mmCIF file with all atom_site columns, C-alpha atoms in Angstrom:
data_model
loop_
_atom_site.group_PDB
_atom_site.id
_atom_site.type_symbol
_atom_site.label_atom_id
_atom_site.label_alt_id
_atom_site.label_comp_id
_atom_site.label_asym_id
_atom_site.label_entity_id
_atom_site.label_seq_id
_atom_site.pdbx_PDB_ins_code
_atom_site.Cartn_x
_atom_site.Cartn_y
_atom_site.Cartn_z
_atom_site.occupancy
_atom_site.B_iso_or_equiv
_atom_site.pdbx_formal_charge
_atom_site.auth_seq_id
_atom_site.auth_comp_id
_atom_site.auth_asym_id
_atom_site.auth_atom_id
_atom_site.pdbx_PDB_model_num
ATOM 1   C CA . UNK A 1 1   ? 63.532 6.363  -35.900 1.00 0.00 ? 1   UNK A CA 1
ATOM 2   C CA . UNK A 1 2   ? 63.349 9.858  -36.426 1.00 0.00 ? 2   UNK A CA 1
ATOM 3   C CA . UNK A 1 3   ? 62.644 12.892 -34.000 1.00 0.00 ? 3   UNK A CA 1
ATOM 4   C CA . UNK A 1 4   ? 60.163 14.558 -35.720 1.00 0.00 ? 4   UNK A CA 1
ATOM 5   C CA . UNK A 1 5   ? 58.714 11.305 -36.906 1.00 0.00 ? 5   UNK A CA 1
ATOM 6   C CA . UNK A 1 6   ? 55.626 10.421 -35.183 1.00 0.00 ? 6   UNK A CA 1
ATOM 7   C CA . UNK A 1 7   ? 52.624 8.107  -35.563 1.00 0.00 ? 7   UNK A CA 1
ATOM 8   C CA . UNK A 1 8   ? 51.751 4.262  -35.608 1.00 0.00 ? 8   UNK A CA 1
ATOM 9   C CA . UNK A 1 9   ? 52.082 2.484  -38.629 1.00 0.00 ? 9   UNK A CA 1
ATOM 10  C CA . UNK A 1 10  ? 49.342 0.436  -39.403 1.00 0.00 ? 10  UNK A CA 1
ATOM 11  C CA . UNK A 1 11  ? 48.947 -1.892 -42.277 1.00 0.00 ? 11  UNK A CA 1
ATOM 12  C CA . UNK A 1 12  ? 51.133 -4.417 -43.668 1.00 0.00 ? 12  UNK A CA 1
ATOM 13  C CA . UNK A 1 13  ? 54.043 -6.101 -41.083 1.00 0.00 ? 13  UNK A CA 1
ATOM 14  C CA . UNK A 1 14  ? 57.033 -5.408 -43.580 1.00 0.00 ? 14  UNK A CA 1
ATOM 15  C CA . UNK A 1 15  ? 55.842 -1.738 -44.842 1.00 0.00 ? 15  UNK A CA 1
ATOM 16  C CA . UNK A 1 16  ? 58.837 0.168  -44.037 1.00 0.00 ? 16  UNK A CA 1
ATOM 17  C CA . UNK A 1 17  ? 61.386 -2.643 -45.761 1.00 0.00 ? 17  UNK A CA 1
ATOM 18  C CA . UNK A 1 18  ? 58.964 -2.978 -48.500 1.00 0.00 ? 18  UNK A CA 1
ATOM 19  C CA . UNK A 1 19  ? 58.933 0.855  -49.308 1.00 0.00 ? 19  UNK A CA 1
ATOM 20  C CA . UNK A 1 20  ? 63.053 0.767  -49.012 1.00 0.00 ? 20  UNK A CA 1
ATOM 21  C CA . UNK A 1 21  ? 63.372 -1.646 -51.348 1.00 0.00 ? 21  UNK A CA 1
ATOM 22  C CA . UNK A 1 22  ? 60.892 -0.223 -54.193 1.00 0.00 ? 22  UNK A CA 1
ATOM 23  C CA . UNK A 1 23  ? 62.582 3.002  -53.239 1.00 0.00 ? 23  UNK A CA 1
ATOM 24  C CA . UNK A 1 24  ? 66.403 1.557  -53.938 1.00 0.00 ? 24  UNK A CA 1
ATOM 25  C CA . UNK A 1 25  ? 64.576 -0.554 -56.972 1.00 0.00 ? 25  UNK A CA 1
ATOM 26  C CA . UNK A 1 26  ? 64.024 3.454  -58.158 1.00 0.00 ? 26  UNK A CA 1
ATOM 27  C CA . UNK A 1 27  ? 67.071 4.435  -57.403 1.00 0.00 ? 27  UNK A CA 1
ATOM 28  C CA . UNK A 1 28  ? 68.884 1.897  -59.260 1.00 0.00 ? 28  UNK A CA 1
ATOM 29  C CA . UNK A 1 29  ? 66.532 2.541  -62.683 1.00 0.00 ? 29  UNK A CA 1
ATOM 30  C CA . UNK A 1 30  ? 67.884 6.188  -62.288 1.00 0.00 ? 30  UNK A CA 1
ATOM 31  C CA . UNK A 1 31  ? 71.704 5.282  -62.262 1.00 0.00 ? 31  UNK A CA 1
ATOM 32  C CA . UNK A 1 32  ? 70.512 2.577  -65.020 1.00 0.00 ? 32  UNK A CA 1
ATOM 33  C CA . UNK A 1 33  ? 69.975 5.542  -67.144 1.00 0.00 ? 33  UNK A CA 1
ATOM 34  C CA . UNK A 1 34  ? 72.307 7.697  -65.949 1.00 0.00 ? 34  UNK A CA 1
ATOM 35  C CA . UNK A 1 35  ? 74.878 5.464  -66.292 1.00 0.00 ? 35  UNK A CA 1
ATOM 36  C CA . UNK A 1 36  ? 73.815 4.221  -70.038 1.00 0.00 ? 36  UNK A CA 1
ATOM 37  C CA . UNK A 1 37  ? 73.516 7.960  -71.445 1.00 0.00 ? 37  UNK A CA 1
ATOM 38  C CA . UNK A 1 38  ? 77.281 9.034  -69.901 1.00 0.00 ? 38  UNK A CA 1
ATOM 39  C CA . UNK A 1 39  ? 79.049 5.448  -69.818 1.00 0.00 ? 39  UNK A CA 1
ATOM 40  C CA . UNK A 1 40  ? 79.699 5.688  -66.392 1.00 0.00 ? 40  UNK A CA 1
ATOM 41  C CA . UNK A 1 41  ? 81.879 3.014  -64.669 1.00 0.00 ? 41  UNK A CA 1
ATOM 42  C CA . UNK A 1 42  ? 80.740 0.712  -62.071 1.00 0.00 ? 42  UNK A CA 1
ATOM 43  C CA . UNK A 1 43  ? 80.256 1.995  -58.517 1.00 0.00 ? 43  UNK A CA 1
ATOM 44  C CA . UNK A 1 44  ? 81.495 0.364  -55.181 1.00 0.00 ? 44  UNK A CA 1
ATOM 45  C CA . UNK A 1 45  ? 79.134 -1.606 -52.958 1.00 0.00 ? 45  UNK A CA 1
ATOM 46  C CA . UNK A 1 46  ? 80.216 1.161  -49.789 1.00 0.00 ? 46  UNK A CA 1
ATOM 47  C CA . UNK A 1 47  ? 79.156 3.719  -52.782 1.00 0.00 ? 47  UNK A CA 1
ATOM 48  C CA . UNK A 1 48  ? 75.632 2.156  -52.344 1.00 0.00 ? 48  UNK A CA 1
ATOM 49  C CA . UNK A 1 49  ? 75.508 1.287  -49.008 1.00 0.00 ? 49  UNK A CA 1
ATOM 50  C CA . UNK A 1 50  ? 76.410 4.936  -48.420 1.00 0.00 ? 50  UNK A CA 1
ATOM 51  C CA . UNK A 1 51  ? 73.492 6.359  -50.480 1.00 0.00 ? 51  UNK A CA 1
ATOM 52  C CA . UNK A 1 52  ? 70.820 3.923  -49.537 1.00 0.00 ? 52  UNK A CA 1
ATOM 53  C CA . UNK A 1 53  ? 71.625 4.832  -45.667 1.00 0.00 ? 53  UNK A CA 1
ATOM 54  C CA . UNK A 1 54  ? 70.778 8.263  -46.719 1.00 0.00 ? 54  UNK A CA 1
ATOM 55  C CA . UNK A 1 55  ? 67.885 7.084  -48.395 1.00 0.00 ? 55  UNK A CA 1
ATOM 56  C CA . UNK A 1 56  ? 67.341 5.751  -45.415 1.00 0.00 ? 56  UNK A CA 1
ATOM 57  C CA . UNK A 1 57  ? 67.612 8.529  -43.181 1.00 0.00 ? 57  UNK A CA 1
ATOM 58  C CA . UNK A 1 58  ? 65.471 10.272 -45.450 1.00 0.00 ? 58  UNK A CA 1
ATOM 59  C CA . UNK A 1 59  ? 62.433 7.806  -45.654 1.00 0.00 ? 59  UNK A CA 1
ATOM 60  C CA . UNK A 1 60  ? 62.757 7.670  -41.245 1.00 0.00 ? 60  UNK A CA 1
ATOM 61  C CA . UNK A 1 61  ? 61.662 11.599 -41.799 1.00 0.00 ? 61  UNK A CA 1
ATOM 62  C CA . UNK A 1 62  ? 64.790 12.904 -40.947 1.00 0.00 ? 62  UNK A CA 1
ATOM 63  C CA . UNK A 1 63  ? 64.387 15.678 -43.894 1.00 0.00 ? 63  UNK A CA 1
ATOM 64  C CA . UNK A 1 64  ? 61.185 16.632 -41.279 1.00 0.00 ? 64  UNK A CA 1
ATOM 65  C CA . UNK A 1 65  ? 63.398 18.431 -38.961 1.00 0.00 ? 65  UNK A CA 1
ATOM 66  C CA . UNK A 1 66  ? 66.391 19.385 -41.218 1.00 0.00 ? 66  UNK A CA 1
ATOM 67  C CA . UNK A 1 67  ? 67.670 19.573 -44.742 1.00 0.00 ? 67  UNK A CA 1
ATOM 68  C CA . UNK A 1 68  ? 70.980 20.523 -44.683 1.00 0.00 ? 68  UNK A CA 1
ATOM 69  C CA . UNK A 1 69  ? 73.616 17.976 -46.271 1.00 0.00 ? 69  UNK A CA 1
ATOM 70  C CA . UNK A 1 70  ? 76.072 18.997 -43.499 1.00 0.00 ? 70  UNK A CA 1
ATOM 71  C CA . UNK A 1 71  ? 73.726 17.467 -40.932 1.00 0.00 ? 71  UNK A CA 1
ATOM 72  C CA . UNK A 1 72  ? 72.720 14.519 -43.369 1.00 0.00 ? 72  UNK A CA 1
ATOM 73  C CA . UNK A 1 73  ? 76.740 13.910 -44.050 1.00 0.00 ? 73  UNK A CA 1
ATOM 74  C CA . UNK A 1 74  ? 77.156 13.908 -40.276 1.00 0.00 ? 74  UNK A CA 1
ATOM 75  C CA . UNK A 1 75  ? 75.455 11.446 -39.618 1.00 0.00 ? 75  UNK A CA 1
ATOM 76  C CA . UNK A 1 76  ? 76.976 9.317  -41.837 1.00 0.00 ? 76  UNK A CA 1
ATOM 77  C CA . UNK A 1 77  ? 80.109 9.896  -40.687 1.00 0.00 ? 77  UNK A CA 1
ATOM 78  C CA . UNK A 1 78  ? 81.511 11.287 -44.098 1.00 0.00 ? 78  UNK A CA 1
ATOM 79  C CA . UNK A 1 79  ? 81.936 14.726 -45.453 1.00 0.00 ? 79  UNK A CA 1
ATOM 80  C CA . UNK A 1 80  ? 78.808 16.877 -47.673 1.00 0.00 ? 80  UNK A CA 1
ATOM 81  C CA . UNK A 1 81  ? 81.260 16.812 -50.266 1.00 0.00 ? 81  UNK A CA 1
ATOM 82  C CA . UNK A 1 82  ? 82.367 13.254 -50.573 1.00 0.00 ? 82  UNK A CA 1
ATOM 83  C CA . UNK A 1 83  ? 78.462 12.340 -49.906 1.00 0.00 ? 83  UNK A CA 1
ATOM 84  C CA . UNK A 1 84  ? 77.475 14.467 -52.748 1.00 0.00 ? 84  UNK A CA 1
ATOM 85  C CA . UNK A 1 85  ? 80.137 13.136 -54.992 1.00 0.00 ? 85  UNK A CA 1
ATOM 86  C CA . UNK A 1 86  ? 78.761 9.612  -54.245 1.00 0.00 ? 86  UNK A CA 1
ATOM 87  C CA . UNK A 1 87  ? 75.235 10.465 -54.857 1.00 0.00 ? 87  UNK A CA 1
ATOM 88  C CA . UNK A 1 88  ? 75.927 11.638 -58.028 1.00 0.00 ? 88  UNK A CA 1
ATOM 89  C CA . UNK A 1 89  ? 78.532 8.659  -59.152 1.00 0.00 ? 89  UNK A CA 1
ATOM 90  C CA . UNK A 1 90  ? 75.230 6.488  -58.037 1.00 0.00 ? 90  UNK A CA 1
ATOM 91  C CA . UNK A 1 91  ? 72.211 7.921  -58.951 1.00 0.00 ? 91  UNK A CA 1
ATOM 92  C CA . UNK A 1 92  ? 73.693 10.729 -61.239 1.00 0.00 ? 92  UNK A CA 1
ATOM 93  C CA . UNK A 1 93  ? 72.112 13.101 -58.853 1.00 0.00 ? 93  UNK A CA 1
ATOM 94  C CA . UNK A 1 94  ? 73.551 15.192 -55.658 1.00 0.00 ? 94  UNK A CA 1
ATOM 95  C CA . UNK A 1 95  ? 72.551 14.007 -52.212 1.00 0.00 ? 95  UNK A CA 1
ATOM 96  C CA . UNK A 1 96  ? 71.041 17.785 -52.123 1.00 0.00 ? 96  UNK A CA 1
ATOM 97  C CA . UNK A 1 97  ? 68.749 16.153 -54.730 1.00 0.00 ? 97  UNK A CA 1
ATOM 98  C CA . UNK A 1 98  ? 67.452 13.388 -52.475 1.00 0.00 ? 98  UNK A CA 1
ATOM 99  C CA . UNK A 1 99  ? 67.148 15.747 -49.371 1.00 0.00 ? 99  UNK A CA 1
ATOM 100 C CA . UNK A 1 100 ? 64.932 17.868 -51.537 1.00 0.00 ? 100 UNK A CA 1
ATOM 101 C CA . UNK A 1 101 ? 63.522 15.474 -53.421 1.00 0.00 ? 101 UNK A CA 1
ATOM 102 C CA . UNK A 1 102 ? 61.920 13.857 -49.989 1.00 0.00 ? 102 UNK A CA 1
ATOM 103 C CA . UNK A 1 103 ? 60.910 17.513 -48.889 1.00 0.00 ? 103 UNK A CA 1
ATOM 104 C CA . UNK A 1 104 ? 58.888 18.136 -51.470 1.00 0.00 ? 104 UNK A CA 1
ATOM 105 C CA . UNK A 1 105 ? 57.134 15.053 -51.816 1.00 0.00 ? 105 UNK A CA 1
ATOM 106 C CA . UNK A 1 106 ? 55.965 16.236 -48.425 1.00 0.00 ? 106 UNK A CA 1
ATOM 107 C CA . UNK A 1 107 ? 54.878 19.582 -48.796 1.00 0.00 ? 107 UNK A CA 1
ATOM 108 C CA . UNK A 1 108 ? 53.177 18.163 -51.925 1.00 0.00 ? 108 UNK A CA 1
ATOM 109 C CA . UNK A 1 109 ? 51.055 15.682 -49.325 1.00 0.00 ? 109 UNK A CA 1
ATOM 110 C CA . UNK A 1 110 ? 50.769 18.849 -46.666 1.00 0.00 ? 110 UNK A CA 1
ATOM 111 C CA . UNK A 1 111 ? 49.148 21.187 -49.246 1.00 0.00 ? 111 UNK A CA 1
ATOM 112 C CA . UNK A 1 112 ? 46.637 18.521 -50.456 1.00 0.00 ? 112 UNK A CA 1
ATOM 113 C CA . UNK A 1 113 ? 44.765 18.977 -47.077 1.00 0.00 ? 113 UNK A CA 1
ATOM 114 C CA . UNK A 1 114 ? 43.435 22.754 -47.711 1.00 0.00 ? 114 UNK A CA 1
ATOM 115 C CA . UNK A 1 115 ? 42.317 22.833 -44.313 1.00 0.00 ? 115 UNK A CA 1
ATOM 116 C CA . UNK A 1 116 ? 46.080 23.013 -43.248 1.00 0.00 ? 116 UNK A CA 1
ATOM 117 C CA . UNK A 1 117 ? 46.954 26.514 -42.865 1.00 0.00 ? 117 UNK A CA 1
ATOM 118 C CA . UNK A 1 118 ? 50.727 27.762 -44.653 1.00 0.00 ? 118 UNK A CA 1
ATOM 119 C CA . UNK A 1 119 ? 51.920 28.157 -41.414 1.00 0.00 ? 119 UNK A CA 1
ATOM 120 C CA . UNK A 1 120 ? 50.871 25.142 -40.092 1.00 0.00 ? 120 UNK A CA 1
ATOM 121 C CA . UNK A 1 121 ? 52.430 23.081 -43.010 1.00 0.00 ? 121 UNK A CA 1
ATOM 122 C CA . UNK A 1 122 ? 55.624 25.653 -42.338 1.00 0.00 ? 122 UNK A CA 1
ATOM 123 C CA . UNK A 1 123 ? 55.993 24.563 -38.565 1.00 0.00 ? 123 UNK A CA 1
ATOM 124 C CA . UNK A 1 124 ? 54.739 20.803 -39.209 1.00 0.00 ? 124 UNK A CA 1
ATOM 125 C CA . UNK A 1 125 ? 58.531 20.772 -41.955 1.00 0.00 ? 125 UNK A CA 1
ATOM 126 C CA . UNK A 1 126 ? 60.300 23.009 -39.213 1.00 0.00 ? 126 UNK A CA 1
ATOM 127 C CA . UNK A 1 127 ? 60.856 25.638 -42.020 1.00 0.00 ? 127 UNK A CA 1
ATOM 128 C CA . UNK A 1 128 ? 62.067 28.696 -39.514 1.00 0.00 ? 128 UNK A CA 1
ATOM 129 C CA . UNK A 1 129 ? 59.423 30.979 -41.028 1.00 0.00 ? 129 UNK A CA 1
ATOM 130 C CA . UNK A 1 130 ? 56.671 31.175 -43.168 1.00 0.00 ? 130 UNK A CA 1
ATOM 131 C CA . UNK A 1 131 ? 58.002 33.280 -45.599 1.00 0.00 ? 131 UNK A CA 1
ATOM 132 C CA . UNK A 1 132 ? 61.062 31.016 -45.923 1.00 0.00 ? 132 UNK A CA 1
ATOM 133 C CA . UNK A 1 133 ? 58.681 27.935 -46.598 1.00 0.00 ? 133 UNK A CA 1
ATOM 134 C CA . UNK A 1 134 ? 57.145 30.087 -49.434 1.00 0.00 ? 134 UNK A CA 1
ATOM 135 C CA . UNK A 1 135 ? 60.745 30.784 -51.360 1.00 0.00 ? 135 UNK A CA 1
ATOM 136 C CA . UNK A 1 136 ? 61.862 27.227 -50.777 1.00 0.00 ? 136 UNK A CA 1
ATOM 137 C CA . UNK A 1 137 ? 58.028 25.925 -52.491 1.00 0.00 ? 137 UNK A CA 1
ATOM 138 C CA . UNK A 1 138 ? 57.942 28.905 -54.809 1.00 0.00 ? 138 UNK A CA 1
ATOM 139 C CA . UNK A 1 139 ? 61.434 27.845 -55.816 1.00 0.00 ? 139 UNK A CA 1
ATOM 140 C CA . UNK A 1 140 ? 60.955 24.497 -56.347 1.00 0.00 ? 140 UNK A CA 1
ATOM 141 C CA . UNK A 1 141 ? 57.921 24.599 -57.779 1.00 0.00 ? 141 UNK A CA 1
ATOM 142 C CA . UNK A 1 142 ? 57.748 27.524 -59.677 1.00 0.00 ? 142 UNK A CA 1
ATOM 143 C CA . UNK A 1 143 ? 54.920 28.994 -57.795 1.00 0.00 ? 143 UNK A CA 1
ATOM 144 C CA . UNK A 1 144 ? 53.536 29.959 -54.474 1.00 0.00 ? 144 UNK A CA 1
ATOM 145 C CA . UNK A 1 145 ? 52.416 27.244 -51.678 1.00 0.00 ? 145 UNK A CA 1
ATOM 146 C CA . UNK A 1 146 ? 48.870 29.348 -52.422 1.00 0.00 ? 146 UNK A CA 1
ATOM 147 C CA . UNK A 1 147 ? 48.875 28.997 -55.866 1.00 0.00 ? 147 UNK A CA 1
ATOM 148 C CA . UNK A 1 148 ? 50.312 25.405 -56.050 1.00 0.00 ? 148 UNK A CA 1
ATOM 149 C CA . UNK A 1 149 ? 47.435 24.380 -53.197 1.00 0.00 ? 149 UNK A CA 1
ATOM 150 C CA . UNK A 1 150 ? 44.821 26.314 -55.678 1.00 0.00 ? 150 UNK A CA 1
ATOM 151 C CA . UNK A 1 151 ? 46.068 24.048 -58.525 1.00 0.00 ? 151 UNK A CA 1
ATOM 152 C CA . UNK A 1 152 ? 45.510 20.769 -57.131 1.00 0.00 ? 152 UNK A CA 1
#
């Protein structure tokens, strides 16, 4: 369980395994079609293992308190390069991908609630400063959190 992490889930008994395995089922359409369009070769079964503990990691909220691959790679015990290079012989994608990709499905979810101030949503993703929260969204999303919050 993650640090930062917090709350009760409520609902169905097998929620967390259940969202895994949709979320690997998604995973495994994306190599699907990465793999048709560029003929890639068959990956390992540690390959997988490897990226679905990060998947892992990342669906425990551990890209809540940080997003760095170093700190994602040490945790699985391997290097940010040689997890990288097995995301992308996987999924077709970096593991900088995935890190980012859970991120931003969470600010998404934070800047729904308009009664959430920036900085609140900033401090809630341990972002070290508002204004670094705002590149990072205005990056990613092409826009401000403002303006993405005033789209919705």
């Amino acid at each position: 369980m993650s640090v930062c992490a917090g709350g009760k889930e409520q609902g169905h008994l097998f929620r967390r395994e259940l969202l895994e395995h949709l979320l690997m089922a998604h995973i495994l359409d994306l190599y699907d079609i990465h793999a048709r369009e560029r003929g890639a070769k068959p990956v390992s079964e540690r390959a997988w293992q490897l990226l679905q503990r990060l998947i892992e990691l990342l669906y425990r909220g551990e890209h809540l308190c940080r997003r760095d691959l170093p700190y994602f790679a040490s945790l699985l015990c391997v290097t940010p390069h040689y997890l990288s290079d097995v995301s992308r012989a996987v999924s077709g994608r970096p593991a900088s991908y995935w890190i980012d990709y859970f991120t931003l499905r969470e600010v998404g979810r934070l800047l729904l609630w308009k009664d959430i101030p920036l900085a609140e949503v900033a401090e809630r993703l341990h972002f070290s400063s508002l204004s670094y929260f705002s590149r990072y969204v205005q990056k990613h999303f092409g826009m401000s959190p403002s303006a993405y919050r005033r789209r919705l």
